[in-house]
Tab-separated table of C-alpha atoms in Angstrom:
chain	number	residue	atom	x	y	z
A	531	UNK	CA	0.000	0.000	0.000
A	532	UNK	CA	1.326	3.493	-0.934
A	533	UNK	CA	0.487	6.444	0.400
A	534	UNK	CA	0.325	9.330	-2.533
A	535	UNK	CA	0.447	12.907	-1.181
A	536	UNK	CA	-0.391	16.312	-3.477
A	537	UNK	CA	0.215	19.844	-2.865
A	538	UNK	CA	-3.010	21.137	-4.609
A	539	UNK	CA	-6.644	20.542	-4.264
A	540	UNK	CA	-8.241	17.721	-5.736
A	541	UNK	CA	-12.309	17.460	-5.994
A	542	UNK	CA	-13.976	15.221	-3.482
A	543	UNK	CA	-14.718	12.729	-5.732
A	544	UNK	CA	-11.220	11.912	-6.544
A	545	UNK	CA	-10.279	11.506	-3.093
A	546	UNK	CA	-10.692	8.030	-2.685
A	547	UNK	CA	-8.511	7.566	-6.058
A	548	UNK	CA	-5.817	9.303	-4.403
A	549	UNK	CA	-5.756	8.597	-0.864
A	550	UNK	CA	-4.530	4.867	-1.491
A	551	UNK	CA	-3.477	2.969	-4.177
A	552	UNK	CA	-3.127	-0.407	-3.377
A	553	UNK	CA	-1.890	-2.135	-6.293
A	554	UNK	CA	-0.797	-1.421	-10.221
A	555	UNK	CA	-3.802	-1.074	-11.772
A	556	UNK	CA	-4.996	1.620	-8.989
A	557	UNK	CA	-2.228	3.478	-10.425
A	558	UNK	CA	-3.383	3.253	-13.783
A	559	UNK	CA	-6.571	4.144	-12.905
A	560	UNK	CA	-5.882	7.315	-10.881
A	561	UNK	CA	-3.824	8.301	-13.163
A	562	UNK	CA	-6.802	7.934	-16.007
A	563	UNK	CA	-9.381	10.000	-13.986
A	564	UNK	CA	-6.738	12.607	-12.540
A	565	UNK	CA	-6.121	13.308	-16.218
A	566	UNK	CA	-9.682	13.469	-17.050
A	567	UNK	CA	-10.573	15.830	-14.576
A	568	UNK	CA	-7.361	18.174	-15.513
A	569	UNK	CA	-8.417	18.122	-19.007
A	570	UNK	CA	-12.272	18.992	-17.755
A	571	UNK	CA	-11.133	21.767	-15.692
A	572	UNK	CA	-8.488	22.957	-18.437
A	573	UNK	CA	-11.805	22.983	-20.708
A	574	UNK	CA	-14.646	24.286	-18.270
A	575	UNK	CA	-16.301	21.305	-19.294
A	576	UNK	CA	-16.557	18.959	-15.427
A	577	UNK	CA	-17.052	15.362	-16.148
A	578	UNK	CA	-20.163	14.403	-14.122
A	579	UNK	CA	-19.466	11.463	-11.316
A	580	UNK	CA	-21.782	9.165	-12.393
A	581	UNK	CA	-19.660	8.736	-15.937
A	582	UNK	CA	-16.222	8.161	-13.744
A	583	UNK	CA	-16.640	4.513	-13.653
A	584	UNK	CA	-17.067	4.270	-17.508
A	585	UNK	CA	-13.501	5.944	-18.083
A	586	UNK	CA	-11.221	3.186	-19.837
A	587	UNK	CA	-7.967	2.151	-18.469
A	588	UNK	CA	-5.648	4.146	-20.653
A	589	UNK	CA	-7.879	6.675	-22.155
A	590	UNK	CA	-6.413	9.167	-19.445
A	591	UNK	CA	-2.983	8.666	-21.015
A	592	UNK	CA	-3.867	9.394	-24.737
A	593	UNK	CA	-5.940	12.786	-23.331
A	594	UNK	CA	-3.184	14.082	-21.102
A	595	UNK	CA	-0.845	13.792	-24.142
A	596	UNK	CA	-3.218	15.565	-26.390
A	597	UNK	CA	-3.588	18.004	-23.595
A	598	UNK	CA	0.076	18.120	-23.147
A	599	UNK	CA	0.928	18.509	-27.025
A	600	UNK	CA	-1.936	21.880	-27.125
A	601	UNK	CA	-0.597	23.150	-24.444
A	602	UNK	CA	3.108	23.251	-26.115
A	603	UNK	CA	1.409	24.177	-29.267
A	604	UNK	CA	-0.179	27.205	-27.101
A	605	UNK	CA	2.806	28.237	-25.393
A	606	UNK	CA	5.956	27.160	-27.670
A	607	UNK	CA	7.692	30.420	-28.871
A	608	UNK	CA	8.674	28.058	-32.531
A	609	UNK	CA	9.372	29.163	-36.222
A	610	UNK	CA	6.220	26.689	-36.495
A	611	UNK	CA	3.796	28.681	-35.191
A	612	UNK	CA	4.951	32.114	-36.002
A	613	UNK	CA	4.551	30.642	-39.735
A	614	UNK	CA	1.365	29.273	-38.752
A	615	UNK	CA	0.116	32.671	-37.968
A	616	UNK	CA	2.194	34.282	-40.952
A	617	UNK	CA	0.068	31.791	-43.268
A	618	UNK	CA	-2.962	33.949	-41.875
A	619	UNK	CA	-1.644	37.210	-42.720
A	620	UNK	CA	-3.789	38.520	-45.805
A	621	UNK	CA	-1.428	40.554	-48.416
A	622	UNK	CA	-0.409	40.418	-51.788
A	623	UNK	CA	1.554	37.021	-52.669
A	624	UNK	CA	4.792	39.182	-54.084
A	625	UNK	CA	5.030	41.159	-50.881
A	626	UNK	CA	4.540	37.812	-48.689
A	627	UNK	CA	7.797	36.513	-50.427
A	628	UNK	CA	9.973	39.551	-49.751
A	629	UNK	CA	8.583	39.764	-46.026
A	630	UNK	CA	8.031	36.406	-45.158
A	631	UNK	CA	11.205	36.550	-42.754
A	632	UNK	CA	9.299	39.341	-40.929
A	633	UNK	CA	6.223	37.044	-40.521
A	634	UNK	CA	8.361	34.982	-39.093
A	635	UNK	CA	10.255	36.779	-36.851
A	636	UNK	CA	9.766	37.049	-33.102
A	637	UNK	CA	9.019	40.755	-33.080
A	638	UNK	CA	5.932	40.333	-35.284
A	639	UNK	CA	4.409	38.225	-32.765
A	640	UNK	CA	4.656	40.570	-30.672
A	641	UNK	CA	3.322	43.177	-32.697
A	642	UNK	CA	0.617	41.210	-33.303
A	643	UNK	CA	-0.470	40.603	-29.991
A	644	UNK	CA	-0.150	43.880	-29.575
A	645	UNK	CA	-2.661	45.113	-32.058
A	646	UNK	CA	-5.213	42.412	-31.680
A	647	UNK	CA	-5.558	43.321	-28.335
A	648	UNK	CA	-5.675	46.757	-29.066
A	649	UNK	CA	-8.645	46.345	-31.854
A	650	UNK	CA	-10.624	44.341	-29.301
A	651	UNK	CA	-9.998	46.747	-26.526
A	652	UNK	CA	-9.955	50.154	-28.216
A	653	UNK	CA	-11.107	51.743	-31.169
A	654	UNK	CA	-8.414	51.521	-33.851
A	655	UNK	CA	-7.537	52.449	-37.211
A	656	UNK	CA	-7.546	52.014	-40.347
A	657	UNK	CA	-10.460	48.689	-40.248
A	658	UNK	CA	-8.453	45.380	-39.943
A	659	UNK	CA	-9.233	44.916	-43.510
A	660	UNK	CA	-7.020	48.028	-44.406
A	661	UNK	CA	-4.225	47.092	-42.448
A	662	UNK	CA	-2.007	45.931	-45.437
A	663	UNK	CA	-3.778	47.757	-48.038
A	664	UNK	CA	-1.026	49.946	-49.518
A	665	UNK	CA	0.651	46.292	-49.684
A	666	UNK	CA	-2.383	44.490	-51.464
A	667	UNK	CA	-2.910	47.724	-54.185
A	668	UNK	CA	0.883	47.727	-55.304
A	669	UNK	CA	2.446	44.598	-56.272
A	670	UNK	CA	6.074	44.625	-55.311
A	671	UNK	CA	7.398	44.309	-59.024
A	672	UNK	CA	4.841	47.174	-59.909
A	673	UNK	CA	6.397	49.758	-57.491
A	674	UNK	CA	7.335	52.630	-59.410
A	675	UNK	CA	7.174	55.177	-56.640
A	676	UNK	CA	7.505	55.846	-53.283
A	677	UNK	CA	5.950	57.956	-50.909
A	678	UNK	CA	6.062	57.715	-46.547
A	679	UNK	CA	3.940	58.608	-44.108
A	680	UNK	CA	4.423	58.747	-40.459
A	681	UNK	CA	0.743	56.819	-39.140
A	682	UNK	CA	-2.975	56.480	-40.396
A	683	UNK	CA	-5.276	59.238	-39.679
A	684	UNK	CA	-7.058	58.850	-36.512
A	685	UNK	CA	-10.271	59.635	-36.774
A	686	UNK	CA	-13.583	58.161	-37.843
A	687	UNK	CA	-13.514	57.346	-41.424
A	688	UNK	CA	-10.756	58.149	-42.816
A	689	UNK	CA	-8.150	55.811	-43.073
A	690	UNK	CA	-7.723	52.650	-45.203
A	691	UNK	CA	-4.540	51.661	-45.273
A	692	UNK	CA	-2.708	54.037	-47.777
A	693	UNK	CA	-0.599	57.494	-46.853
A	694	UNK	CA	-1.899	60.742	-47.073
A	695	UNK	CA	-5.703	59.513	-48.478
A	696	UNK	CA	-8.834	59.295	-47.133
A	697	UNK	CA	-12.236	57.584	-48.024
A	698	UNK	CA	-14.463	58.668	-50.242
A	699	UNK	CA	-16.761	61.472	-48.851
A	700	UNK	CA	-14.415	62.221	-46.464
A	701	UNK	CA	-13.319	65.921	-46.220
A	702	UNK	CA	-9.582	66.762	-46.739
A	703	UNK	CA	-7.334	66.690	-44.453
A	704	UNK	CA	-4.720	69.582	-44.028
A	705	UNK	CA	-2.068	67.747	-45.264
A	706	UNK	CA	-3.636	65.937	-48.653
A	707	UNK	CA	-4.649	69.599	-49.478
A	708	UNK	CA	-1.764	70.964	-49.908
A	709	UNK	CA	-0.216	67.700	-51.834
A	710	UNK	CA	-3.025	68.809	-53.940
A	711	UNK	CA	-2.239	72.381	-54.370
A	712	UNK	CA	1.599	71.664	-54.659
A	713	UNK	CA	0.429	69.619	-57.948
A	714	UNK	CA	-1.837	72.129	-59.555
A	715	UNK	CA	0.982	74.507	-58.992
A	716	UNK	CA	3.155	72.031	-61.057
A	717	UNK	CA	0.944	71.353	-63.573
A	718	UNK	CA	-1.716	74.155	-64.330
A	719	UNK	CA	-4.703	72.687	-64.030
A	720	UNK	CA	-7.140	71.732	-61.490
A	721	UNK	CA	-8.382	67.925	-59.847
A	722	UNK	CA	-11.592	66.924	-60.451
A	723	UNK	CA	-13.758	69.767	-59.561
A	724	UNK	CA	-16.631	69.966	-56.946
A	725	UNK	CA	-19.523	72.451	-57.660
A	726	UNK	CA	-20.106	75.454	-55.402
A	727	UNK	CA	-16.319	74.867	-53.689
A	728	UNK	CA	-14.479	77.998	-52.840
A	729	UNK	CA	-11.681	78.771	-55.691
A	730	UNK	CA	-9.251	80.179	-52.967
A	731	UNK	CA	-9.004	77.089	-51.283
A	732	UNK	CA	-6.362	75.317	-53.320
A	733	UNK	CA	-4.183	78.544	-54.805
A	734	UNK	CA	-3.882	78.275	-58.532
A	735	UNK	CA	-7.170	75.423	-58.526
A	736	UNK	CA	-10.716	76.720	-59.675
A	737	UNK	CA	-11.681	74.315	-56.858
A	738	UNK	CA	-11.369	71.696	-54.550
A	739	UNK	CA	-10.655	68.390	-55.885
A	740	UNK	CA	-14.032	65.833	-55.218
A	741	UNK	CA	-12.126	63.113	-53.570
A	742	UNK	CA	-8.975	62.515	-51.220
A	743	UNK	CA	-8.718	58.999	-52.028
A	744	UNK	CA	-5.689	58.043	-53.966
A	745	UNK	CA	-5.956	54.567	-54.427
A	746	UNK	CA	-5.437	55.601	-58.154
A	747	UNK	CA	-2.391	56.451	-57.670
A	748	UNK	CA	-1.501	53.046	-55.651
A	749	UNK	CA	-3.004	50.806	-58.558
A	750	UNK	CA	-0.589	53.298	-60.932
A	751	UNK	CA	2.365	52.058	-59.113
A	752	UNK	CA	2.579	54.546	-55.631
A	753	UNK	CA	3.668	52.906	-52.510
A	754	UNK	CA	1.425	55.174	-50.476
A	755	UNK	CA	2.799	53.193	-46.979
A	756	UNK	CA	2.368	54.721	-43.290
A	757	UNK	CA	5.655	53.758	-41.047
A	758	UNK	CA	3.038	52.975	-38.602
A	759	UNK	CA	-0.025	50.385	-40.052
A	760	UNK	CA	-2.210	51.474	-37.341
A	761	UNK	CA	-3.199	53.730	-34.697
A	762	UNK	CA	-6.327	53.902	-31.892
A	763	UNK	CA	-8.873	56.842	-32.387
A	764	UNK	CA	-7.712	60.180	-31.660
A	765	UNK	CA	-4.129	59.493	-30.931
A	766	UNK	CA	-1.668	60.316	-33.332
A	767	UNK	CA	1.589	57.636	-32.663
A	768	UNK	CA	-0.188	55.760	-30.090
A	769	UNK	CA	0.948	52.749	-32.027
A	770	UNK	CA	4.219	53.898	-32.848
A	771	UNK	CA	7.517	51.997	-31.283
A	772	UNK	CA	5.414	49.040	-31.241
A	773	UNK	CA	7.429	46.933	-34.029
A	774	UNK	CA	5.521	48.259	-37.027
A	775	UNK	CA	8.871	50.622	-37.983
A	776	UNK	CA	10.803	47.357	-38.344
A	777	UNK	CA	8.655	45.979	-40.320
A	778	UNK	CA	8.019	49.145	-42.389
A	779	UNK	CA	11.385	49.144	-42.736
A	780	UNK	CA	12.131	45.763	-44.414
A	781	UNK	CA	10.038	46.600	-47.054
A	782	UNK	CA	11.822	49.776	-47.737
A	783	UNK	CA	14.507	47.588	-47.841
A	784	UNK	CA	13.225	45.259	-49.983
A	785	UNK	CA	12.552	47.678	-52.850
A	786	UNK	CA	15.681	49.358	-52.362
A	787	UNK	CA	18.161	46.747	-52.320
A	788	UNK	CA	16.063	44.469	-54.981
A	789	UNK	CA	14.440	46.642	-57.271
A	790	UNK	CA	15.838	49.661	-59.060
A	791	UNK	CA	15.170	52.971	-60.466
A	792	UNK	CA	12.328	53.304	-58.185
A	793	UNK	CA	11.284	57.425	-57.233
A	794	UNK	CA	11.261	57.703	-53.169
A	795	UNK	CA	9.492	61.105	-52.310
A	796	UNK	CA	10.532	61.428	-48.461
A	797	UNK	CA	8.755	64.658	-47.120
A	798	UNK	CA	9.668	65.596	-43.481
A	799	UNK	CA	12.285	64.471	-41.100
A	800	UNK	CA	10.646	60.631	-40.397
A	801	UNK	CA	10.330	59.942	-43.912
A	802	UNK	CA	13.712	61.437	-44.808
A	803	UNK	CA	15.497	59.030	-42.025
A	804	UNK	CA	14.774	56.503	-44.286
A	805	UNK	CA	17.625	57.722	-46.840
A	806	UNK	CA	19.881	55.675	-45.342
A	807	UNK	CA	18.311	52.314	-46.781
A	808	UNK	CA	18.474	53.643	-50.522
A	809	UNK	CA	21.387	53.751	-52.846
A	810	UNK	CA	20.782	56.670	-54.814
A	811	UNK	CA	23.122	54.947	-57.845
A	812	UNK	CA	20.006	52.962	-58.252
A	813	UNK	CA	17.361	55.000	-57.341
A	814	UNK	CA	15.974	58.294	-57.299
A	815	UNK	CA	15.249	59.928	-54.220
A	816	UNK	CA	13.688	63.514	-53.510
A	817	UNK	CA	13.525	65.331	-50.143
A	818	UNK	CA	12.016	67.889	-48.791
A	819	UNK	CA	9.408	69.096	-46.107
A	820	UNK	CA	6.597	67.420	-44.944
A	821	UNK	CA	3.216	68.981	-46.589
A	822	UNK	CA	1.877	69.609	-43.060
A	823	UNK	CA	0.820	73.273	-42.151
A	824	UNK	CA	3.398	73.857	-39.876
A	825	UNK	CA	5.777	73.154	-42.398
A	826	UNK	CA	4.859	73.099	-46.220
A	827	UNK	CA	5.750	76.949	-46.717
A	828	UNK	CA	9.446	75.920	-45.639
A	829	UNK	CA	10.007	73.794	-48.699
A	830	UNK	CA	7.134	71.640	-49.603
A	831	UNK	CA	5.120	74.202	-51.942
A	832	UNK	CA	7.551	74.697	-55.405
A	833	UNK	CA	9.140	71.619	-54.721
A	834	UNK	CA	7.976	69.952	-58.241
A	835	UNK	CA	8.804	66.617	-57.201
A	836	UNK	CA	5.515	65.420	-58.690
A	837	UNK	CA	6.771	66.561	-62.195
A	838	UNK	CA	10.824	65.274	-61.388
A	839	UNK	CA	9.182	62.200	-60.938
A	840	UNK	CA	7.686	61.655	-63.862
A	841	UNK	CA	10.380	62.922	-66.122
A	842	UNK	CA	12.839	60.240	-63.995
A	843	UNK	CA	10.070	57.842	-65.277
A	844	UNK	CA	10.277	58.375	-68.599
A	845	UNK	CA	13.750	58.535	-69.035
A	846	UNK	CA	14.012	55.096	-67.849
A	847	UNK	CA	11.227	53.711	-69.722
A	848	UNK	CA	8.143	53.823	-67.770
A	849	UNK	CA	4.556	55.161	-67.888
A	850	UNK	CA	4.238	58.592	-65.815
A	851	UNK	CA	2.138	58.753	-63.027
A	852	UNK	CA	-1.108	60.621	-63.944
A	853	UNK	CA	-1.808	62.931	-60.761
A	854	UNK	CA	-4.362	64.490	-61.808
């Protein structure tokens, strides 16, 4: 007769299981209803009483290992299930191949965590579906241009997922106005026009454009990508520091060190950190201030780098973008 002793509480039930055992097939059968009953509290599903006597010799062992092996699966830090959850990541199948090494990477778990618990807790933007959209409207071998941002707007309605635009119906924000204005200044003639707008709004413009949302100029070939994917409502950066640089950065990278003769527009100090990833042998990159307020007058407005762009475009063979 043994006498088995355990540090934590046990139901009444299985007392009489694990006060004595008297012989080996006690053992076995402990051990099959102790591993029952973990599993059923693991699961918030009891086992009633009156089905303990129907448990099979053996049974216990083959649930405590599944139990065991979900449990690893749950808690194991593995390349397997980081590419497990990188198989769930929706964007375009070129950028998955250039990035998949960020999918897989520690830090994008974390990130992860980070902003699904932020989009169940908070209110966050752009939607989830957005999240990768200036990914999933221009194809990595389509990239022709370039242009940062720092994070998505942050309030309701407005983001989805590319720089500087907003969703249909959305008034403009301060910034995307006077993008606008800088290219009517450059090319002498107004966006799309809106009836009854005020023609001092945008400078040279008869009015204001009808629309801030350039996904046109994504499915042209503009990278229109945030440094930050997302941020919660009504905090600019709140999501900033949070691993979405790194990853922001690798595609930078990516383009930089695998494609060429790409057209980076880096406007303001964040974007024009990123010079330091691009070999301008190979590429052509144009700086200047951000098109913010507070700074546009110091070297955004007569910058032209909307028409240097497109003249680097065609002298290496490519379709301009149309702006406008």
């Amino acid at each position: 007769m043994q006498i088995l002793n355990f540090s934590f509480t046990f139901p009444n039930y299985l007392l009489h299981n694990v006060l004595i055992v008297q012989s080996r097939k006690g053992l076995f059968h402990l051990f099959d209803t102790f591993a029952y009953h973990l599993i059923s509290i693991i699961s918030n599903h009891p086992i009633k009483k009156k089905k303990e006597k129907k448990i099979k010799r053996g049974a216990g062992f083959v649930f405590l290992g599944k139990c065991v092996y979900l449990c690893g699966a749950l808690f194991d830090k593995s390349e397997i299930i980081r590419k497990r959850f990188a198989m769930q990541v929706k964007i375009e199948e070129s950028w998955r191949q250039q990035l998949q090494p960020q999918f897989d990477s520690a830090y994008f778990e974390i990130l992860t965590n980070f902003v699904r618990r932020a989009y169940q807790t908070t209110t966050c933007y752009p939607p989830g579906r957005f999240i990768f959209e200036a990914f999933n409207r221009t194809p990595f071998d389509k990239v022709k241009v370039v242009i940062l941002g720092q994070d998505p707007y942050h309030e309701p309605g407005q983001a989805h997922g590319l720089c500087f635009s907003v969703q249909p119906g959305i008034a403009l924000p301060p910034s995307l106005l006077n993008i606008y204005k800088e290219l009517v200044n450059e090319f002498g003639q107004p966006p799309m026009v809106m009836p009854g707008a005020d023609p001092r709004s945008v400078g040279r413009a008869t009015a204001l454009p009808n629309s801030g949302d350039l996904s046109a100029w994504a499915d042209q070939g503009v990278l229109l990508l945030n440094t930050s994917l997302t941020v919660q409502r009504g905090m600019a950066n709140s999501h900033s520091g949070k691993g979405w640089e790194t990853f922001t950065d690798a595609a930078i990278k990516a383009l930089a060190n695998n494609r060429s003769n790409i057209v980076f527009l880096l406007w303001g100090r964040n974007a024009r950190n990123k010079k330091v990833f691009i070999d301008g042998r190979k590429h052509c990159v144009l700086e200047c201030a951000h098109p913010s307020p507070l700074s546009a007058y110091n070297g955004f407005f007569g910058c032209n780098h909307f028409a240097l762009c497109n003249n680097y475009l065609q002298q290496h063979g490519m379709t301009p973008i149309q702006w406008l």
